[in-house]
Short mmCIF file of C-alpha atoms and ligand atoms in Angstrom, two decimals:
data_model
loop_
_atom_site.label_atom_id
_atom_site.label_comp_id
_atom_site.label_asym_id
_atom_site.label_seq_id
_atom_site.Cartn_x
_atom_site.Cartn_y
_atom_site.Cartn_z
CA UNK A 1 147.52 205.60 172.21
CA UNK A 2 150.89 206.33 173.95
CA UNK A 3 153.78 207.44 171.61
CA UNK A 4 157.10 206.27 172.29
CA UNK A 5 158.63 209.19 171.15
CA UNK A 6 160.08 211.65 174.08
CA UNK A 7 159.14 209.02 176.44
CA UNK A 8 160.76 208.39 179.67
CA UNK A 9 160.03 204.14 180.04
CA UNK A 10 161.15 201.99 183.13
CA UNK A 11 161.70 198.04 182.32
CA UNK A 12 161.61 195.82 184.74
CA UNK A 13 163.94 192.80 184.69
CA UNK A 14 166.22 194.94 181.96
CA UNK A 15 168.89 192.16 181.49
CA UNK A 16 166.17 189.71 180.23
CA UNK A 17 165.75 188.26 177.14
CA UNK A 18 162.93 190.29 176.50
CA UNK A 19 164.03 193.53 178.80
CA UNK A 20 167.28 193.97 176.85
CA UNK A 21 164.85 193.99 173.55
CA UNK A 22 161.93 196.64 175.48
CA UNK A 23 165.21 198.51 176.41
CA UNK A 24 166.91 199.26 173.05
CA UNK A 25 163.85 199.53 171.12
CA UNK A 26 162.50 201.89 173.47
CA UNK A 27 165.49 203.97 172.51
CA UNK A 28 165.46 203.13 168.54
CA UNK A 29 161.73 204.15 168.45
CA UNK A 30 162.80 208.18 170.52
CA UNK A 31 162.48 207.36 174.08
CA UNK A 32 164.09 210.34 175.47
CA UNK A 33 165.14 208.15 178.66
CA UNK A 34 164.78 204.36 179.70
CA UNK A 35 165.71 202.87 183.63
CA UNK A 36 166.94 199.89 182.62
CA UNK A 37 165.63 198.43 186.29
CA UNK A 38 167.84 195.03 187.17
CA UNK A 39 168.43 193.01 190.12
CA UNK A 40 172.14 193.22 189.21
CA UNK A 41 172.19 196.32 186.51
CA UNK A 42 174.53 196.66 183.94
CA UNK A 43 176.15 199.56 181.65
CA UNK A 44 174.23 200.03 178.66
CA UNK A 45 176.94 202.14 176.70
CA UNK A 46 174.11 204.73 175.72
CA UNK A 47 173.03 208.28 177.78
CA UNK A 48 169.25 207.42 177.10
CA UNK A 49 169.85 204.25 179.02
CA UNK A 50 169.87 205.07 182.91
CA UNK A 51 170.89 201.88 184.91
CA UNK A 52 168.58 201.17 188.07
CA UNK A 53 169.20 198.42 190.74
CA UNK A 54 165.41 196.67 191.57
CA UNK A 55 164.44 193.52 193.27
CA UNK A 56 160.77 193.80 192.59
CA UNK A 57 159.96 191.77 195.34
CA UNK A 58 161.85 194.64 197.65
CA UNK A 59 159.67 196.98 198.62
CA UNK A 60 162.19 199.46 199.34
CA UNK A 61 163.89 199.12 196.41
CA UNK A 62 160.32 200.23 194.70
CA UNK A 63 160.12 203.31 196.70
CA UNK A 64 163.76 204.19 195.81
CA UNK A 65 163.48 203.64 192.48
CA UNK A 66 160.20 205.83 192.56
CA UNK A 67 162.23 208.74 193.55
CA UNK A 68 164.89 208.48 191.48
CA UNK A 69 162.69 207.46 188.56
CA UNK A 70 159.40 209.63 189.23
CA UNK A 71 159.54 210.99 185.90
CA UNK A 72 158.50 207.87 184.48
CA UNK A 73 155.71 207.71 181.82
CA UNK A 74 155.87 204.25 180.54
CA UNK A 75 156.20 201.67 182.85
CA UNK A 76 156.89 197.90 181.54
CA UNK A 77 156.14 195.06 184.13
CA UNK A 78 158.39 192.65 182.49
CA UNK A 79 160.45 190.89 185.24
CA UNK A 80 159.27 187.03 186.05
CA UNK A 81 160.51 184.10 187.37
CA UNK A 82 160.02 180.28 186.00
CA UNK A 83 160.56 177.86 188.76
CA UNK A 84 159.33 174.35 187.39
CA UNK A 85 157.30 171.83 189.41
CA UNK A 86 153.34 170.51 190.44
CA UNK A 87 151.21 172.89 192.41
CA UNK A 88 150.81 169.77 194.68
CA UNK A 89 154.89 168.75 195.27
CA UNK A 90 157.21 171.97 194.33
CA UNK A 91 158.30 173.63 197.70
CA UNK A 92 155.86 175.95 198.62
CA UNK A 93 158.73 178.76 198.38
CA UNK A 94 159.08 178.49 195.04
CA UNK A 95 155.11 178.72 194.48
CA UNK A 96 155.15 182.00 196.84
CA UNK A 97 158.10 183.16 195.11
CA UNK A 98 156.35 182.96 191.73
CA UNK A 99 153.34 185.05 193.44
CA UNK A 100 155.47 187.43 195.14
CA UNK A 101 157.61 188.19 191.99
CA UNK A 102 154.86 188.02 188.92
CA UNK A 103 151.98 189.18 190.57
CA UNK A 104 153.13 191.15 193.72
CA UNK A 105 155.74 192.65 192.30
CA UNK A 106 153.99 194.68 189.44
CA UNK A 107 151.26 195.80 191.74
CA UNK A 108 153.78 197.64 194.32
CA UNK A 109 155.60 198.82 190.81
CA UNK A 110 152.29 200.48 189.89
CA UNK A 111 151.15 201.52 192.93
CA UNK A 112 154.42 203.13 193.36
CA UNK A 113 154.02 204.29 189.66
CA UNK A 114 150.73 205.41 189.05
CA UNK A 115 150.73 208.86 190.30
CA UNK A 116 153.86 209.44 187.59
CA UNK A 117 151.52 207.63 184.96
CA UNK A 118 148.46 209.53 186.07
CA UNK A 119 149.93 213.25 185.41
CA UNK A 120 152.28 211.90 182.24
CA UNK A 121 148.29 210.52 180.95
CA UNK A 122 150.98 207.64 180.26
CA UNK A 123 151.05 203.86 180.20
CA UNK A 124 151.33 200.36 181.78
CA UNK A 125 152.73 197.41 179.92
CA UNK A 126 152.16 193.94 181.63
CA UNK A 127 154.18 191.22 180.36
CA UNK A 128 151.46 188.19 180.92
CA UNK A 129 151.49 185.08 178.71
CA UNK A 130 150.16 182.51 176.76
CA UNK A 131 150.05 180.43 180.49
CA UNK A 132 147.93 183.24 181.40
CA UNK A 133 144.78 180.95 180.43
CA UNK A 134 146.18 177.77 179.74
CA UNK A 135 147.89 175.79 183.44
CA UNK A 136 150.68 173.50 182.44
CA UNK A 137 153.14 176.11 183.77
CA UNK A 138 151.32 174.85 187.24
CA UNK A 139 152.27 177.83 189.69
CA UNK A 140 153.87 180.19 186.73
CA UNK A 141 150.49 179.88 184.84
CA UNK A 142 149.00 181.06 188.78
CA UNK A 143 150.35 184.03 188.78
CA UNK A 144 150.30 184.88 185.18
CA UNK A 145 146.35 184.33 185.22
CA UNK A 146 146.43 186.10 188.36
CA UNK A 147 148.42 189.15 186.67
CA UNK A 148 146.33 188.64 183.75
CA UNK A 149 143.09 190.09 186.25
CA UNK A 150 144.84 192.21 187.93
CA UNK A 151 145.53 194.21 184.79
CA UNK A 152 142.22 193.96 183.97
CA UNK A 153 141.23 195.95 187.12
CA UNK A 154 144.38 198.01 186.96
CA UNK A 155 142.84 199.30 183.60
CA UNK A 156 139.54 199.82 184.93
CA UNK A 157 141.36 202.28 187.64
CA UNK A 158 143.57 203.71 185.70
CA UNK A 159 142.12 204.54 182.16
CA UNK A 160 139.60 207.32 183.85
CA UNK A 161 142.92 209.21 184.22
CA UNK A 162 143.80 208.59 180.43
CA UNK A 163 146.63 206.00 181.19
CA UNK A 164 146.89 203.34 178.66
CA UNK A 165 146.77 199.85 180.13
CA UNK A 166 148.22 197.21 177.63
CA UNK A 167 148.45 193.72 178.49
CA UNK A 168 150.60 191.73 175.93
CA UNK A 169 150.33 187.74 175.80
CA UNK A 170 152.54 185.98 174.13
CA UNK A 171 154.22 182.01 173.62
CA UNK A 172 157.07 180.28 174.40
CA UNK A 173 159.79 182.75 173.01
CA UNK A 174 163.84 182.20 172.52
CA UNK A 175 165.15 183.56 176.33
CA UNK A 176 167.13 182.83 178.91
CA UNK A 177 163.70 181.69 180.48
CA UNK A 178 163.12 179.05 177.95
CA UNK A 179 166.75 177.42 178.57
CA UNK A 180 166.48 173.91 178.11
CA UNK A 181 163.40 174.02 176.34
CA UNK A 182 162.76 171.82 173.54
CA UNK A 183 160.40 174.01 172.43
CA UNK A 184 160.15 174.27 168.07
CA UNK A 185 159.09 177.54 166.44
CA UNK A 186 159.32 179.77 169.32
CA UNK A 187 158.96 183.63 169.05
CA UNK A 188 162.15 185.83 168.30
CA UNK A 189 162.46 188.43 171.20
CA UNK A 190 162.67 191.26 168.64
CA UNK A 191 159.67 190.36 166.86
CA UNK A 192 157.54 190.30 170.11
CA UNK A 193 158.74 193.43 171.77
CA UNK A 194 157.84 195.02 168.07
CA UNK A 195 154.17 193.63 168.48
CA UNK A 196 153.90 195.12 172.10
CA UNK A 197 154.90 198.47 171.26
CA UNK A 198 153.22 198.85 167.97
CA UNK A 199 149.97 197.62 170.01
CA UNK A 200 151.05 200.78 172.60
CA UNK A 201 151.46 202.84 170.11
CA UNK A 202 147.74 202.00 168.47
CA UNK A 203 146.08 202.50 171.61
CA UNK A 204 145.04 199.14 171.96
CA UNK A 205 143.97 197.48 175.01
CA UNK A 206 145.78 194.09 174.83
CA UNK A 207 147.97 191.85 172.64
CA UNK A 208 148.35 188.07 171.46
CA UNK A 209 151.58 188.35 169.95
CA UNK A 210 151.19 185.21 168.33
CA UNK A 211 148.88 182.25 167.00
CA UNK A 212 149.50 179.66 169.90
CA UNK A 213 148.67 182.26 172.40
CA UNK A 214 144.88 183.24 170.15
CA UNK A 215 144.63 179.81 169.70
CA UNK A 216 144.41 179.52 173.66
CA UNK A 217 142.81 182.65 174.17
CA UNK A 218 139.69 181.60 171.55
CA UNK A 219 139.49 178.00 173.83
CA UNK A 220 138.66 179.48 176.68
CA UNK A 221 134.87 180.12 175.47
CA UNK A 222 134.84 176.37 174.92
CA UNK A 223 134.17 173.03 177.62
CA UNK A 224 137.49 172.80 179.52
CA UNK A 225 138.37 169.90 177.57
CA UNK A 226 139.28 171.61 174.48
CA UNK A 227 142.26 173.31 176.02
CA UNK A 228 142.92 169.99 178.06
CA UNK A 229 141.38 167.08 175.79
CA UNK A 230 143.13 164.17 177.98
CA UNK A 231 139.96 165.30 180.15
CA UNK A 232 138.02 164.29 177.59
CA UNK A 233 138.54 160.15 178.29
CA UNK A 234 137.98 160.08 181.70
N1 NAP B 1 160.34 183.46 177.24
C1 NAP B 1 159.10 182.98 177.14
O1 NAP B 1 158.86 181.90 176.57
C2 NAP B 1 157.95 183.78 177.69
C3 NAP B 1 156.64 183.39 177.32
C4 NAP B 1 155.57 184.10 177.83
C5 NAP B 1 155.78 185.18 178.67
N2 NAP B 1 157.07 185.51 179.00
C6 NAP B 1 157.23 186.63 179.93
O2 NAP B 1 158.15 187.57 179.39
C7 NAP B 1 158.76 188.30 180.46
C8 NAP B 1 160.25 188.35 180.25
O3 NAP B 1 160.77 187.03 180.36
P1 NAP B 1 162.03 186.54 179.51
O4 NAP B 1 161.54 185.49 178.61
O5 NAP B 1 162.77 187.69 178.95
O6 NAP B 1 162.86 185.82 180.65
P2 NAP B 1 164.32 186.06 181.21
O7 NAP B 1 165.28 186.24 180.12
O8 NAP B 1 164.52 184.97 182.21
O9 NAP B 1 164.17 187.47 181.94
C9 NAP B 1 163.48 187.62 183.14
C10 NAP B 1 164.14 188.76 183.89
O10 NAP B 1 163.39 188.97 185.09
C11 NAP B 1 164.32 189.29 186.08
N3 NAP B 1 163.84 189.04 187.43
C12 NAP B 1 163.49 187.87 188.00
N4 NAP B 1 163.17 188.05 189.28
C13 NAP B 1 163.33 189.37 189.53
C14 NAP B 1 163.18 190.18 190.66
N5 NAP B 1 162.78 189.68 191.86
N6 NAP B 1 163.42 191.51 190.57
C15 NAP B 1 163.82 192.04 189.40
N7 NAP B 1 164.03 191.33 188.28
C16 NAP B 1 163.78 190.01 188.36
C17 NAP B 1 165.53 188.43 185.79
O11 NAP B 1 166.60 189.07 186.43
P3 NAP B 1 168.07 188.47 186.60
O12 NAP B 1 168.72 188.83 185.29
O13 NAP B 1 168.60 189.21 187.77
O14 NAP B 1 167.89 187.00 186.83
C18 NAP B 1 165.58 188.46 184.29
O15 NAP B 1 166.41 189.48 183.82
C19 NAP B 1 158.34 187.59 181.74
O16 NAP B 1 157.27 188.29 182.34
C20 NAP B 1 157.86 186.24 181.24
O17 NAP B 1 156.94 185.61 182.11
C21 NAP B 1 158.14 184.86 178.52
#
């Protein structure tokens, strides 16, 4: 289990819908020091919030923000990108760009990261989702699945040296990510940052923040139709 208290936490994609919310609750629950990491990063108004520029798809912009932030304990792999469109007709650049910033992204972050993590006996936080194991998000749902193993096997590597590796999967949720959605009932960002840190706090392993995202989860022991039952009829 991996207190927030006295912490030193780096977010990833800090002016986020969700990496505002991992920011200032990092602080409400005693971080003694959070990089907010951005492409374009802001004032925060608040001495425990240390503003840090990062493209995570730069991969000098990782080692710089390894020096500056080398003190790092908790490190949250929350910055993603959405572009829309079929595996078979979106330009390939946007399904390389989805790679390069989901998947390849947080594995130079931890790889940059993991000898801080290692001697803190700290933790990694994964931002996955629901389209993890479910593939209407076409590309997205690529790299999320492919982040999805790659924590897996980050955890295998890692926990030896008593670092925590959470991966938290979650639904749609209300963020600048789900703008133009039409999406009912989604997630509150506050609610599902609270889930992902009281699930780092227990220790635990990995987290379905809500019932959509179980729901999916629990199918994937089942034929493929029950996830995708328009299968089904042909
Ligand atoms: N919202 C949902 O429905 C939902 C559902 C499941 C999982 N998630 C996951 O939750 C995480 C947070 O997403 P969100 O909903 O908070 O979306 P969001 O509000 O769009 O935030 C995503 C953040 O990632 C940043 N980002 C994108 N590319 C980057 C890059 N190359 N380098 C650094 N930062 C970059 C963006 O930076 P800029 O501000 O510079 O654009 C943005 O601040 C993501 O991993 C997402 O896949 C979200």
């Amino acid at each position: 289990m991996t207190s927030l208290k006295d912490a030193t936490v780096l977010v990833t994609g800090a002016n986020g819908g969700l990496g505002a919310e991992f920011v200032t609750t990092a602080v409400a629950r005693g971080a003694r020091l959070v990089y907010a990491a951005a492409r374009d990063p802001k004032g925060w108004g608040d001495n425990r919030v240390v503003p840090l520029q990062l493209d995570v798809t730069d991969p000098d912009a990782i080692d710089r923000a390894r020096e500056r932030a080398g003190d790092t304990t908790i490190l949250v792999n929350n910055a993603a990108i959405f572009p829309r469109g079929d595996l078979l007709t979106a330009p390939l650049d946007d399904i390389t760009a989805n790679i390069e910033t989901n998947l390849i992204g947080p594995i130079r972050l931890t790889r940059a990261f993991a000898p801080a993590l290692r001697s803190a006996e700290g933790a990694l936080v994964n931002v996955g989702s629901v389209l993890s194991w479910f593939a209407v998000g076409k590309a997205h749902s690529v790299s999320k699945a492919a982040l999805w193993m790659a924590t897996n096997a980050f955890r295998l590597e890692l926990s030896p040296d008593g670092v925590q590796v959470l991966g938290a999967y979650l639904g749609p949720t209300d963020t600048p990510m789900q703008a133009g959605s039409n999406a009912t009932g989604m997630n509150k960002p506050a609610d599902v940052v609270a889930a992902v840190f009281d699930a780092l706090e227990a220790g635990q392993h990995e987290v379905l923040v809500d019932e959509t995202t179980k729901r999916v989860h629990a199918a994937l022991s089942q034929p493929v139709t029950a996830l995708y039952p328009a299968l089904a009829s042909r």
